[in-house]
PDB file of C-alpha atoms in Angstrom:
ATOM      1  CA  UNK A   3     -74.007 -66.269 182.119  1.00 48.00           C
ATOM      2  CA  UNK A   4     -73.024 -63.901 184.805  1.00 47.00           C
ATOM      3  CA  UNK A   5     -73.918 -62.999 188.327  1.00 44.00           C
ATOM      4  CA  UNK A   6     -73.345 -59.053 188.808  1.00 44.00           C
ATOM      5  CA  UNK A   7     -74.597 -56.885 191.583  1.00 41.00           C
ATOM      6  CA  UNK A   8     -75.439 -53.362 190.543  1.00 39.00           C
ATOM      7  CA  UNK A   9     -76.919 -50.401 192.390  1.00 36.00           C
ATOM      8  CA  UNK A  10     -79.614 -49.332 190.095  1.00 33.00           C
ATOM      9  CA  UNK A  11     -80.884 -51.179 186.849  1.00 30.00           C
ATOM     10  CA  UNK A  12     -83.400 -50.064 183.729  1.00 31.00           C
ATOM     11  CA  UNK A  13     -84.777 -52.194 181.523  1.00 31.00           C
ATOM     12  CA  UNK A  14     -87.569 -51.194 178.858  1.00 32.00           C
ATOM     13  CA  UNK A  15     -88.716 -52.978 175.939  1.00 34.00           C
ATOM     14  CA  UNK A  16     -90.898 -50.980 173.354  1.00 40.00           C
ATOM     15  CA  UNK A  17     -93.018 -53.585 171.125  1.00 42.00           C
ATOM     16  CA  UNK A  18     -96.254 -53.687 169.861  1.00 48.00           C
ATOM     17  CA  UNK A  19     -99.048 -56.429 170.812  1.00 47.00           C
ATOM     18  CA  UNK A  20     -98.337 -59.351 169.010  1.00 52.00           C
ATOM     19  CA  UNK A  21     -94.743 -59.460 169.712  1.00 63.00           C
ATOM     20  CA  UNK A  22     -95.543 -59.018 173.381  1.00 66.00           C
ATOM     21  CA  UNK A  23     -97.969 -61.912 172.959  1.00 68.00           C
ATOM     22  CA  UNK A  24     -95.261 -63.707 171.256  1.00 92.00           C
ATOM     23  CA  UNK A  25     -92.588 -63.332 174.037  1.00 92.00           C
ATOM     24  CA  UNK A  26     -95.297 -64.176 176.535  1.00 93.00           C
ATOM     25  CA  UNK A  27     -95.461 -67.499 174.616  1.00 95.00           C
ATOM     26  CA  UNK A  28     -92.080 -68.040 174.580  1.00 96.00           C
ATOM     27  CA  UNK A  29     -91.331 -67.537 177.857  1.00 97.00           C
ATOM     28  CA  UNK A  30     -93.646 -69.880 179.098  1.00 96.00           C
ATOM     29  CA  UNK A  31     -92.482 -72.798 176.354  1.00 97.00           C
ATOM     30  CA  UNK A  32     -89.174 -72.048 178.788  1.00 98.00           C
ATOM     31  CA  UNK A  33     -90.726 -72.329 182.113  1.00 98.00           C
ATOM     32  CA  UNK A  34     -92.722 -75.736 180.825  1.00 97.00           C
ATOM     33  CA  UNK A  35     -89.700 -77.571 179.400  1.00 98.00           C
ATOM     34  CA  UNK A  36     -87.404 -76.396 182.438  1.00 98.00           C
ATOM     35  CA  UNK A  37     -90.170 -78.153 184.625  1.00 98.00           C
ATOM     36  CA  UNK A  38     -90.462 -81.836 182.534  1.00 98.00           C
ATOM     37  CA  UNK A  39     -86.786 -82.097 183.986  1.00 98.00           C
ATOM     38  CA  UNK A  40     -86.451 -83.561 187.364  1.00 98.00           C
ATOM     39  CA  UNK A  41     -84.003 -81.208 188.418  1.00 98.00           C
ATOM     40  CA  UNK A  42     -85.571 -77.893 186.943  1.00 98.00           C
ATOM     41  CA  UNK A  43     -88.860 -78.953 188.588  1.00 98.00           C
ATOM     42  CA  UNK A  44     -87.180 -79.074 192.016  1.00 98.00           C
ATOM     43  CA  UNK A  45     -85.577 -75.511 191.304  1.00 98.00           C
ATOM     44  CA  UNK A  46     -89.072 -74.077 190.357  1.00 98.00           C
ATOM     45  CA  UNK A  47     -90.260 -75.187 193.263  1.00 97.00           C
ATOM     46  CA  UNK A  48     -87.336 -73.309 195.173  1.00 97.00           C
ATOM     47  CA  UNK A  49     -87.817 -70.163 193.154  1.00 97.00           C
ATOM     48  CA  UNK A  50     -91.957 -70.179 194.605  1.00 97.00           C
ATOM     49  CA  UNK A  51     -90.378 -70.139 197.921  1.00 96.00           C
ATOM     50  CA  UNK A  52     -87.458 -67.068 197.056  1.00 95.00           C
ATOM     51  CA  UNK A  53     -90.390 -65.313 195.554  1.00 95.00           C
ATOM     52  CA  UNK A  54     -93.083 -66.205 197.919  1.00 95.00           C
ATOM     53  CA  UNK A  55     -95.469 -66.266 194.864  1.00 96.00           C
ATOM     54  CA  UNK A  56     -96.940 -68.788 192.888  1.00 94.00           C
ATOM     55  CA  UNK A  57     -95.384 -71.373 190.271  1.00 90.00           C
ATOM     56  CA  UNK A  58     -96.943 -69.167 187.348  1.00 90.00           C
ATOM     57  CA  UNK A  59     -95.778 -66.181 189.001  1.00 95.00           C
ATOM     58  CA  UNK A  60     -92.451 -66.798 188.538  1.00 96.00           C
ATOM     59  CA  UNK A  61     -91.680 -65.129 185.216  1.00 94.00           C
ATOM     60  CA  UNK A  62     -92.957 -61.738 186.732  1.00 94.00           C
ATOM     61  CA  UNK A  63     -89.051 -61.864 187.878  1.00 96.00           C
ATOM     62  CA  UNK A  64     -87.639 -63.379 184.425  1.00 97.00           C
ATOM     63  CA  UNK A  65     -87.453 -60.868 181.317  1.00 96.00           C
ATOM     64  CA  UNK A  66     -86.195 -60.916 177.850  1.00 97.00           C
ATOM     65  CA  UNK A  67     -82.363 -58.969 177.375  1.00 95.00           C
ATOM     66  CA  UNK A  68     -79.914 -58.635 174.731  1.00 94.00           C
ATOM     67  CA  UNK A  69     -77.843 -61.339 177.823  1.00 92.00           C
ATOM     68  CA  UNK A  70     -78.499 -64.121 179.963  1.00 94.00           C
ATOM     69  CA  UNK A  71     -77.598 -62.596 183.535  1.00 93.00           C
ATOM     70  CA  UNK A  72     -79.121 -62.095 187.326  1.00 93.00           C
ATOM     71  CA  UNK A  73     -78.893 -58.529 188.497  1.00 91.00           C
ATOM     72  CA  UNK A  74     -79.501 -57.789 191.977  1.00 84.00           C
ATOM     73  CA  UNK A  75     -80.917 -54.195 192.972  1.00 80.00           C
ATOM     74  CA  UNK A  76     -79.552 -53.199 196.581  1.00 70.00           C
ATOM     75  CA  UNK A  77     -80.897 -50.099 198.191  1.00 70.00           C
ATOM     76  CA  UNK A  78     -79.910 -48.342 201.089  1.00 63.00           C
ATOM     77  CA  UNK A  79     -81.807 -46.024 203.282  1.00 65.00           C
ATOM     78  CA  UNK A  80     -81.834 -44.461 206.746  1.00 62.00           C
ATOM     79  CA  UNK A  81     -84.595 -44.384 209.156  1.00 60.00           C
ATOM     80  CA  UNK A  82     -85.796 -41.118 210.134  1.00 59.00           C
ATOM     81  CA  UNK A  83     -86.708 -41.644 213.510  1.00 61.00           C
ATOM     82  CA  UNK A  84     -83.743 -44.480 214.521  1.00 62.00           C
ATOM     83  CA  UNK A  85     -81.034 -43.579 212.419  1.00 58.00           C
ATOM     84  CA  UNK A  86     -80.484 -47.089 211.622  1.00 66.00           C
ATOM     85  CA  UNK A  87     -79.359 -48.143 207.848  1.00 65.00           C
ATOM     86  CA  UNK A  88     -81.941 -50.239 206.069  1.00 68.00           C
ATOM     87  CA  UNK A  89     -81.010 -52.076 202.709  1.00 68.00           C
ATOM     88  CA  UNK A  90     -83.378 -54.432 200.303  1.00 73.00           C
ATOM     89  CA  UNK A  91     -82.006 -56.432 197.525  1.00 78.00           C
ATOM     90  CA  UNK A  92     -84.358 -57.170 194.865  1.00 87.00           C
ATOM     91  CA  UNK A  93     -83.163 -59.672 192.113  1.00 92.00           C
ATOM     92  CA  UNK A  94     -84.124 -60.375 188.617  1.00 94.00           C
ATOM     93  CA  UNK A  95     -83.254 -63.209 185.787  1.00 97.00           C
ATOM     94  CA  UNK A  96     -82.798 -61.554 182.770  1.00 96.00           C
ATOM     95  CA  UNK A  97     -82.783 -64.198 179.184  1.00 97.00           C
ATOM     96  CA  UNK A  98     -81.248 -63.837 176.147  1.00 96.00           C
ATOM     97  CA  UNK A  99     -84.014 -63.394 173.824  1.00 95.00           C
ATOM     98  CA  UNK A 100     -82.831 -64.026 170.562  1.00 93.00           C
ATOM     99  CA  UNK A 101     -81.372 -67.723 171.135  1.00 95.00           C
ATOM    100  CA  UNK A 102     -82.150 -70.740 170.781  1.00 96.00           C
ATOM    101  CA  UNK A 103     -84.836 -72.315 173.050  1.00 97.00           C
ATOM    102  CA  UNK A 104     -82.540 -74.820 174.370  1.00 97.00           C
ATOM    103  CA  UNK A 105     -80.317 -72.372 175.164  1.00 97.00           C
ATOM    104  CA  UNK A 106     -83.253 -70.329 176.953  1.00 97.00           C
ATOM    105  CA  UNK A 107     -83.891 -73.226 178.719  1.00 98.00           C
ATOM    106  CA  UNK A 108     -80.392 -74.165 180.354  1.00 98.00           C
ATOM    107  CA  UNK A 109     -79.791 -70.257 180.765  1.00 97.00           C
ATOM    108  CA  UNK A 110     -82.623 -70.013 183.055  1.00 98.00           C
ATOM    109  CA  UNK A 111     -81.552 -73.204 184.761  1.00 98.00           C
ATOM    110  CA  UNK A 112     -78.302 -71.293 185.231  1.00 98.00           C
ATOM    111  CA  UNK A 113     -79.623 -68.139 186.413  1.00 97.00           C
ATOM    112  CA  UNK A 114     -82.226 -69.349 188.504  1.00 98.00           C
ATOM    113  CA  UNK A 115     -79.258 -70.700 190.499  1.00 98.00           C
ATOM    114  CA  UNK A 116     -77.308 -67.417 191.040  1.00 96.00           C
ATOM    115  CA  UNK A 117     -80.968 -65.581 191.541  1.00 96.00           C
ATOM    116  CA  UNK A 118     -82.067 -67.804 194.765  1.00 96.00           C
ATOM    117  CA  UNK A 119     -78.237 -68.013 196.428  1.00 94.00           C
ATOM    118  CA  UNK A 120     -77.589 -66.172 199.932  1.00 89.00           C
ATOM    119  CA  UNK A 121     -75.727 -62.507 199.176  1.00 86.00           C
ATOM    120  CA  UNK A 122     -72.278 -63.852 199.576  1.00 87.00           C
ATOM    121  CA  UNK A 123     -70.344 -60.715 200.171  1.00 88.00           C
ATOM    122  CA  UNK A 124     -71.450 -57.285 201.448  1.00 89.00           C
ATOM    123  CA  UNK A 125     -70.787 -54.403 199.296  1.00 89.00           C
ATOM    124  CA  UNK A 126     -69.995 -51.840 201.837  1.00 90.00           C
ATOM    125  CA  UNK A 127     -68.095 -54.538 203.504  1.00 93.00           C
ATOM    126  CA  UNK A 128     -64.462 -52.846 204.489  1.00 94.00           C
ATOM    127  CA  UNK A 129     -62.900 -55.880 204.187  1.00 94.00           C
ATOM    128  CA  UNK A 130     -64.143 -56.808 200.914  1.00 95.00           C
ATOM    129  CA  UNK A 131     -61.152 -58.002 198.117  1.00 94.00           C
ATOM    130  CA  UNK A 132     -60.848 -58.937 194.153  1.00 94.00           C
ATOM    131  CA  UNK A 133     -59.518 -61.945 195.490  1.00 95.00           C
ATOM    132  CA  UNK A 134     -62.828 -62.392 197.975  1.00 95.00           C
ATOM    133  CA  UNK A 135     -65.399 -61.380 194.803  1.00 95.00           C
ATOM    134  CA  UNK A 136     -63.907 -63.525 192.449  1.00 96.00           C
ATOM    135  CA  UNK A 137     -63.429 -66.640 194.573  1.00 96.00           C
ATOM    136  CA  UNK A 138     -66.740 -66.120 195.776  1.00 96.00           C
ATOM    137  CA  UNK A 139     -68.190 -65.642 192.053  1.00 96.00           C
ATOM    138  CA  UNK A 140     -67.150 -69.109 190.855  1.00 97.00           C
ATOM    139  CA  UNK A 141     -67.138 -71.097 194.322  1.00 97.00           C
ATOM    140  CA  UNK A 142     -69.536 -69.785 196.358  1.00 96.00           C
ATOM    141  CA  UNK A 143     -73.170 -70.874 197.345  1.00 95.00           C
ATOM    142  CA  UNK A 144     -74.854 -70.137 193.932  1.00 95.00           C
ATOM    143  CA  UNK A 145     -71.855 -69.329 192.013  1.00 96.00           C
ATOM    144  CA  UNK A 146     -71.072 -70.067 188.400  1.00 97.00           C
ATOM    145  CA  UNK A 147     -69.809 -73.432 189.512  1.00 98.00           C
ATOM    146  CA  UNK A 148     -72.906 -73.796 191.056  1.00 98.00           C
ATOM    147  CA  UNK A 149     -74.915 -72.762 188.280  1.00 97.00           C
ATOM    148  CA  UNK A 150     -73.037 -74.253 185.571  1.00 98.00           C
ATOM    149  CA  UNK A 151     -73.530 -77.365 187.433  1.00 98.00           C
ATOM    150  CA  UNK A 152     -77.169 -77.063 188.015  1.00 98.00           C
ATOM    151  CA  UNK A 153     -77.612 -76.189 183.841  1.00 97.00           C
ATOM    152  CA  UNK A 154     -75.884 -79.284 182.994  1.00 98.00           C
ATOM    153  CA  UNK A 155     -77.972 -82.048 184.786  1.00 98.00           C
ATOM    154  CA  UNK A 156     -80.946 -80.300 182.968  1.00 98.00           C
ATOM    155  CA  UNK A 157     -78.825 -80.244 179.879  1.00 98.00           C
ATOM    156  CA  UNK A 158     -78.661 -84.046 180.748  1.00 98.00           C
ATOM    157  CA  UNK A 159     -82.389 -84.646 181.333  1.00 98.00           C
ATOM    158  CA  UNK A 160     -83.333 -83.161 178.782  1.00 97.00           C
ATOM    159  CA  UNK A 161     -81.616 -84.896 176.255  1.00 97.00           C
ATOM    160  CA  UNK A 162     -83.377 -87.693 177.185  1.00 96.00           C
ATOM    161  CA  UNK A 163     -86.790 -86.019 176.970  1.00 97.00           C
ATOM    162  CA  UNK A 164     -85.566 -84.746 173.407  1.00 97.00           C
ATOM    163  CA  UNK A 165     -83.391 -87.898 171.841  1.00 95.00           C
ATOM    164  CA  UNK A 166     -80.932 -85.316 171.059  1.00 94.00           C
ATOM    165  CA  UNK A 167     -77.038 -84.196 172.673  1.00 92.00           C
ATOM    166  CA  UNK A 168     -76.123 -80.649 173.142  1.00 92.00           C
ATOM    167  CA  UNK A 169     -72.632 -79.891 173.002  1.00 92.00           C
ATOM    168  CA  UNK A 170     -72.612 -77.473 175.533  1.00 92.00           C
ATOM    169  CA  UNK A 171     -72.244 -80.015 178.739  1.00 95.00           C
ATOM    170  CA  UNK A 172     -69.992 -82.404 176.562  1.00 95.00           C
ATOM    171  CA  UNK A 173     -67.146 -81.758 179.047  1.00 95.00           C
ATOM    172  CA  UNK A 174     -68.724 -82.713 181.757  1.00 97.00           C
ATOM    173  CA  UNK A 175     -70.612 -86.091 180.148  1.00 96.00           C
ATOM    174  CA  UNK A 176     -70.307 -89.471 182.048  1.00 95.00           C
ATOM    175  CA  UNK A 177     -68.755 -87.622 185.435  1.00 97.00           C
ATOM    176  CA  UNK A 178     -69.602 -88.305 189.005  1.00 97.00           C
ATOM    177  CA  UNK A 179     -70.849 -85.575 190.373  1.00 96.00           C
ATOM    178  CA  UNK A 180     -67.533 -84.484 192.758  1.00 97.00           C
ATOM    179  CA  UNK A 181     -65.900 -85.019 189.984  1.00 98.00           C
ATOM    180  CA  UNK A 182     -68.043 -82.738 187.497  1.00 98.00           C
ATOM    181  CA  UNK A 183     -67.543 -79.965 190.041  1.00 98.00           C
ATOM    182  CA  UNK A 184     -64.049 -80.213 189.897  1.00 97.00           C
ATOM    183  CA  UNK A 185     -63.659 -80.071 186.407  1.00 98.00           C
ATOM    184  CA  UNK A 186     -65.997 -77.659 185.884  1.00 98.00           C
ATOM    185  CA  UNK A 187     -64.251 -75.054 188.994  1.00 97.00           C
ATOM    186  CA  UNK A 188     -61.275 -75.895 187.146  1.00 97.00           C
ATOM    187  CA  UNK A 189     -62.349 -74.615 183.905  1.00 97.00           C
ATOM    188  CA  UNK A 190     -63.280 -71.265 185.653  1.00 97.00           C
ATOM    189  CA  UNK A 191     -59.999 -70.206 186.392  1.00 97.00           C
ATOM    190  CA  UNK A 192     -58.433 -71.006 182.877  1.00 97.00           C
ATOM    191  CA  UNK A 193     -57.369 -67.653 181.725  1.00 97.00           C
ATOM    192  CA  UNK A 194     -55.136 -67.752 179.039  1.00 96.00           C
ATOM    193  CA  UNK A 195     -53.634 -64.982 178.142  1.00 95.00           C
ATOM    194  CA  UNK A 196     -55.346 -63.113 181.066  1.00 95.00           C
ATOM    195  CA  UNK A 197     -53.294 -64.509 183.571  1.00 95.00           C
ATOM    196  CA  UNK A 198     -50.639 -61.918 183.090  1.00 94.00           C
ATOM    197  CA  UNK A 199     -53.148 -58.869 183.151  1.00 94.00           C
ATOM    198  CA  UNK A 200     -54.023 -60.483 186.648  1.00 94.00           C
ATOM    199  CA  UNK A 201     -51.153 -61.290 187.981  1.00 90.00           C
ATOM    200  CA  UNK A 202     -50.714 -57.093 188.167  1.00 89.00           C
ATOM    201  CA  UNK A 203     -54.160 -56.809 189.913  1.00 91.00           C
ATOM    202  CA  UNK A 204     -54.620 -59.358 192.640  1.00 91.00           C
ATOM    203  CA  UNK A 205     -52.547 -61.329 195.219  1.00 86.00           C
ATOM    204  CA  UNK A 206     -49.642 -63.949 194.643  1.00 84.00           C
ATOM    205  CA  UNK A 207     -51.664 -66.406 197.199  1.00 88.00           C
ATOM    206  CA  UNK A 208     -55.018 -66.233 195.118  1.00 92.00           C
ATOM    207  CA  UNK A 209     -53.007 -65.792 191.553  1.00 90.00           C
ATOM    208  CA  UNK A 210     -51.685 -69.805 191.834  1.00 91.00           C
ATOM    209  CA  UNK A 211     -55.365 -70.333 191.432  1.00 93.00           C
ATOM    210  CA  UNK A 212     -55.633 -69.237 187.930  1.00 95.00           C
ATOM    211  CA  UNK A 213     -54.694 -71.362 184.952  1.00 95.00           C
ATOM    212  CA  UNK A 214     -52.870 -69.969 181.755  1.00 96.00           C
ATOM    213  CA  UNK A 215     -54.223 -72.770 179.588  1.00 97.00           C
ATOM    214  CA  UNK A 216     -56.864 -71.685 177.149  1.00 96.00           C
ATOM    215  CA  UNK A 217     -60.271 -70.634 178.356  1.00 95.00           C
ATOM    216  CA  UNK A 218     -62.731 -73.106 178.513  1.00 94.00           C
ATOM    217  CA  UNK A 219     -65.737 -70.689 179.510  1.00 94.00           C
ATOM    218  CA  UNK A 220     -66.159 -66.750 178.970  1.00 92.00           C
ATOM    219  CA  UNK A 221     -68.579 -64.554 180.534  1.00 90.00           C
ATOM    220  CA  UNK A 222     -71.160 -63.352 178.240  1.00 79.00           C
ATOM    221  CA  UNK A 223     -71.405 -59.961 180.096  1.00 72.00           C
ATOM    222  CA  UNK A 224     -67.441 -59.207 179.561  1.00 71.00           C
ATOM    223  CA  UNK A 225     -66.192 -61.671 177.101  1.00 84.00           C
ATOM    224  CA  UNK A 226     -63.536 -62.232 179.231  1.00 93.00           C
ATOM    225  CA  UNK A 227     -62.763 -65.390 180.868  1.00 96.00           C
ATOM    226  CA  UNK A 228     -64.691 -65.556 184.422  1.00 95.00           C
ATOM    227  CA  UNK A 229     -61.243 -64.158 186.517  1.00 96.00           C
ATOM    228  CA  UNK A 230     -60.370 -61.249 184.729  1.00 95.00           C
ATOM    229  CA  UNK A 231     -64.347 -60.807 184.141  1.00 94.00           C
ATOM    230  CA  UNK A 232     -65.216 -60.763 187.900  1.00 95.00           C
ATOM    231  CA  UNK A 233     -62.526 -58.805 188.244  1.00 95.00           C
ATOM    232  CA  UNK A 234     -63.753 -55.719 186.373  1.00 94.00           C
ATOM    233  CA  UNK A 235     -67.439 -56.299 188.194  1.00 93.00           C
ATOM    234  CA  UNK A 236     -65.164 -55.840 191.180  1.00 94.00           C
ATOM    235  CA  UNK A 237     -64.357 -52.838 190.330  1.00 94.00           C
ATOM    236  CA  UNK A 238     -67.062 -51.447 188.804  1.00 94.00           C
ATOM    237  CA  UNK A 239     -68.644 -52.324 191.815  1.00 92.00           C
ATOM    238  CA  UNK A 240     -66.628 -50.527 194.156  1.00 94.00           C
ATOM    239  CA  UNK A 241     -66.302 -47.522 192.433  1.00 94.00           C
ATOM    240  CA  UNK A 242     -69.972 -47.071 192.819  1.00 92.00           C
ATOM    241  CA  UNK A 243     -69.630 -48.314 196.427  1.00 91.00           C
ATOM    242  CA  UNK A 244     -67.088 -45.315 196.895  1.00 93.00           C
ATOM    243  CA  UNK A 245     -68.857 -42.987 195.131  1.00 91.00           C
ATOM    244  CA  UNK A 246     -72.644 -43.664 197.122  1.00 87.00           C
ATOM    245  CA  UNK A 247     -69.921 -43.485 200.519  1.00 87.00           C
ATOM    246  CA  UNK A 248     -68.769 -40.717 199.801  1.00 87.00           C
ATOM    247  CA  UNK A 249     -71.778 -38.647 198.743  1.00 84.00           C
ATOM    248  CA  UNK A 250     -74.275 -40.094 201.845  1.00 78.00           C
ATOM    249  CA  UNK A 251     -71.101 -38.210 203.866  1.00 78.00           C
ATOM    250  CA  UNK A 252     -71.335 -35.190 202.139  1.00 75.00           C
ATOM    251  CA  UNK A 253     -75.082 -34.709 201.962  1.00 68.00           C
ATOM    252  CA  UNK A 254     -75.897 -36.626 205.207  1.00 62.00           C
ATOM    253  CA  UNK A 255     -74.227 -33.881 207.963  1.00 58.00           C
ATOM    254  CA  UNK A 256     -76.063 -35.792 210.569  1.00 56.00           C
ATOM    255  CA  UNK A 257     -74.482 -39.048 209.901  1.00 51.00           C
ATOM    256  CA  UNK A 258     -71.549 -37.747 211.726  1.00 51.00           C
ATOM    257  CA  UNK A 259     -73.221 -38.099 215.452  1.00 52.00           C
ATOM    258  CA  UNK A 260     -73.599 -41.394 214.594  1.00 65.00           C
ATOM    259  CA  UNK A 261     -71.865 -45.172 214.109  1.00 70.00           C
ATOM    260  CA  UNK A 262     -72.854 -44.855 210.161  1.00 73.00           C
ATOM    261  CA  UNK A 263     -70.413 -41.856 209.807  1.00 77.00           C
ATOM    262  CA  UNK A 264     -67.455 -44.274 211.453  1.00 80.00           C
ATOM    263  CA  UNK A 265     -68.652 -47.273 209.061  1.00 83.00           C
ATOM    264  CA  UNK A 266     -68.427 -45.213 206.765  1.00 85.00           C
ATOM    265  CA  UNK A 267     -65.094 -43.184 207.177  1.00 85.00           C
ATOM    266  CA  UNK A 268     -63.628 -47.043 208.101  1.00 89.00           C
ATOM    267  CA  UNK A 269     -64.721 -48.059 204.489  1.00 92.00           C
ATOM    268  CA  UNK A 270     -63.652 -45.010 202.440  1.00 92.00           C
ATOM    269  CA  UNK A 271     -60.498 -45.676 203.818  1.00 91.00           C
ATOM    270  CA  UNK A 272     -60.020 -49.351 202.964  1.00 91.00           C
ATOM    271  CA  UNK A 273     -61.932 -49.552 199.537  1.00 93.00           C
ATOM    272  CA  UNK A 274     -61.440 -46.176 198.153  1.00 92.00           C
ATOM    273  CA  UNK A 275     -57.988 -44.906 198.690  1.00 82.00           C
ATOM    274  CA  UNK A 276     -57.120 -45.436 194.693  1.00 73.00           C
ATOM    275  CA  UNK A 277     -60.194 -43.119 194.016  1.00 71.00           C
ATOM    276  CA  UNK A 278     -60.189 -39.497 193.707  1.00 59.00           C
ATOM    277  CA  UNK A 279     -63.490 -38.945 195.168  1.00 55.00           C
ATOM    278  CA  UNK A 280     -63.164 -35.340 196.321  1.00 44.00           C
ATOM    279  CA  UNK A 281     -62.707 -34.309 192.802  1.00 39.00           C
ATOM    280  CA  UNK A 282     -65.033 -36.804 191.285  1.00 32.00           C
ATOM    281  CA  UNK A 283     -67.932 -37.391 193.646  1.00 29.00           C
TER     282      UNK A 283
END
């Protein structure tokens, strides 16, 4: 269960009919059980509007993956006659695929959540920190508070549709809502043995944040706890940040009669000073 914004993304799946036909099935068990909740109903009905497409339509932006995760596609492009930037963000759920359906079902409960938020951060924002992306990551609009929180009460629903527990909301059983949050924010910044590693990386204000009890929840697309996790996306994500900069710059001469070239100079300078970028466009 992670959020991560990437700059480019392929996903293929080779299979013959029936599997295809089989997958088709199963994602659509997903989608009905998701909608007999109360709460996943009202989230499909959110994700028609996101998509501006139909409640079947849906799983055109849902696939099977070796990870439950939401990656968001952002392009950037200038126009030829104004010179202005233009940028689209495309986003798509990806499931686990070989999981149990309950599982399937909370994950896209989950994702859904991080899929339909606001961007929260910028990119090519200058100002853009560790500290910023990973506060953002758990407590921001959509976040994996948010979306941990959103899995749950469909956890909780439907248990009572099934006459069955899961264990993986148990923490969070019998709490009032605030209260849930809390806990569950709380259990995002438990970092174990992590919190030394980070304590190297980010800043003394943000660090009394994280915990160094035990981890309580890992990210599935680091197996790290969320922190440390976000904190590698953070970089990850700059470094292609710096290194798109950088090239536009160097292939772009007449982005230099323009405000793009000073946007751009102002963030090579703030993100990518650690980066040797003339040697390694």
């Amino acid at each position: 269960m992670s959020f991560l914004t990437v700059f480019f993304f392929s996903l293929s799946f080779g299979a013959n009919a029936t599997s295809a036909h089989s997958d088709q099935d199963r994602m659509k068990t997903v989608f009905e059980w998701l909608k007999k909740t109360p709460s996943g109903a009202l989230q499909l009905k959110k994700a028609q509007k996101f998509w501006k497409v139909r409640e079947n339509d849906i799983s055109r932006y849902v696939q099977w993956g070796s990870v439950s995760k939401t990656d968001a596609l952002i392009s950037r492009s200038i126009h030829p006659e104004t010179g202005k930037e233009i940028r689209e963000r495309q986003v798509k759920v990806i499931l686990k695929k070989n999981e149990a359906l309950v599982e399937q079902i909370l994950d896209l409960a989950h994702e859904l959540t991080h899929a339909m938020a606001k961007p929260q951060w910028d990119p090519y924002d200058p100002t853009l920190t560790a500290e910023k992306y990973i506060g953002l990551g758990i407590e921001g609009d959509g976040g994996e508070v948010s979306a941990v929180y959103q899995e749950c009460r469909v956890a909780f629903e439907l248990e009572k549709l099934w006459g069955e527990s899961f264990d993986r909301c148990d923490r969070y059983r019998g709490l009032a809502p605030q209260r849930m949050s809390q806990r569950i924010k709380n259990d995002f910044y438990k970092s174990g043995k992590w919190k030394n590693w980070l304590q190297k990386k980010i800043s003394s204000n943000f660090f009394k944040k994280i915990s160094s009890q035990a981890p309580e929840l890992i990210s599935s697309t680091g197996d790290l706890p969320y922190p440390a996790a976000l904190y590698e996306e953070f970089v990850e994500m700059n470094q292609a940040a710096c290194k798109n900069t950088f090239n536009r710059i160097q292939h772009e001469r007449t982005l230099a009669s323009n405000s793009l070239f000073l946007k751009s100079q102002i963030f090579l300078k703030k993100r990518c000073k650690s980066l040797n970028l003339t040697k390694h466009p």
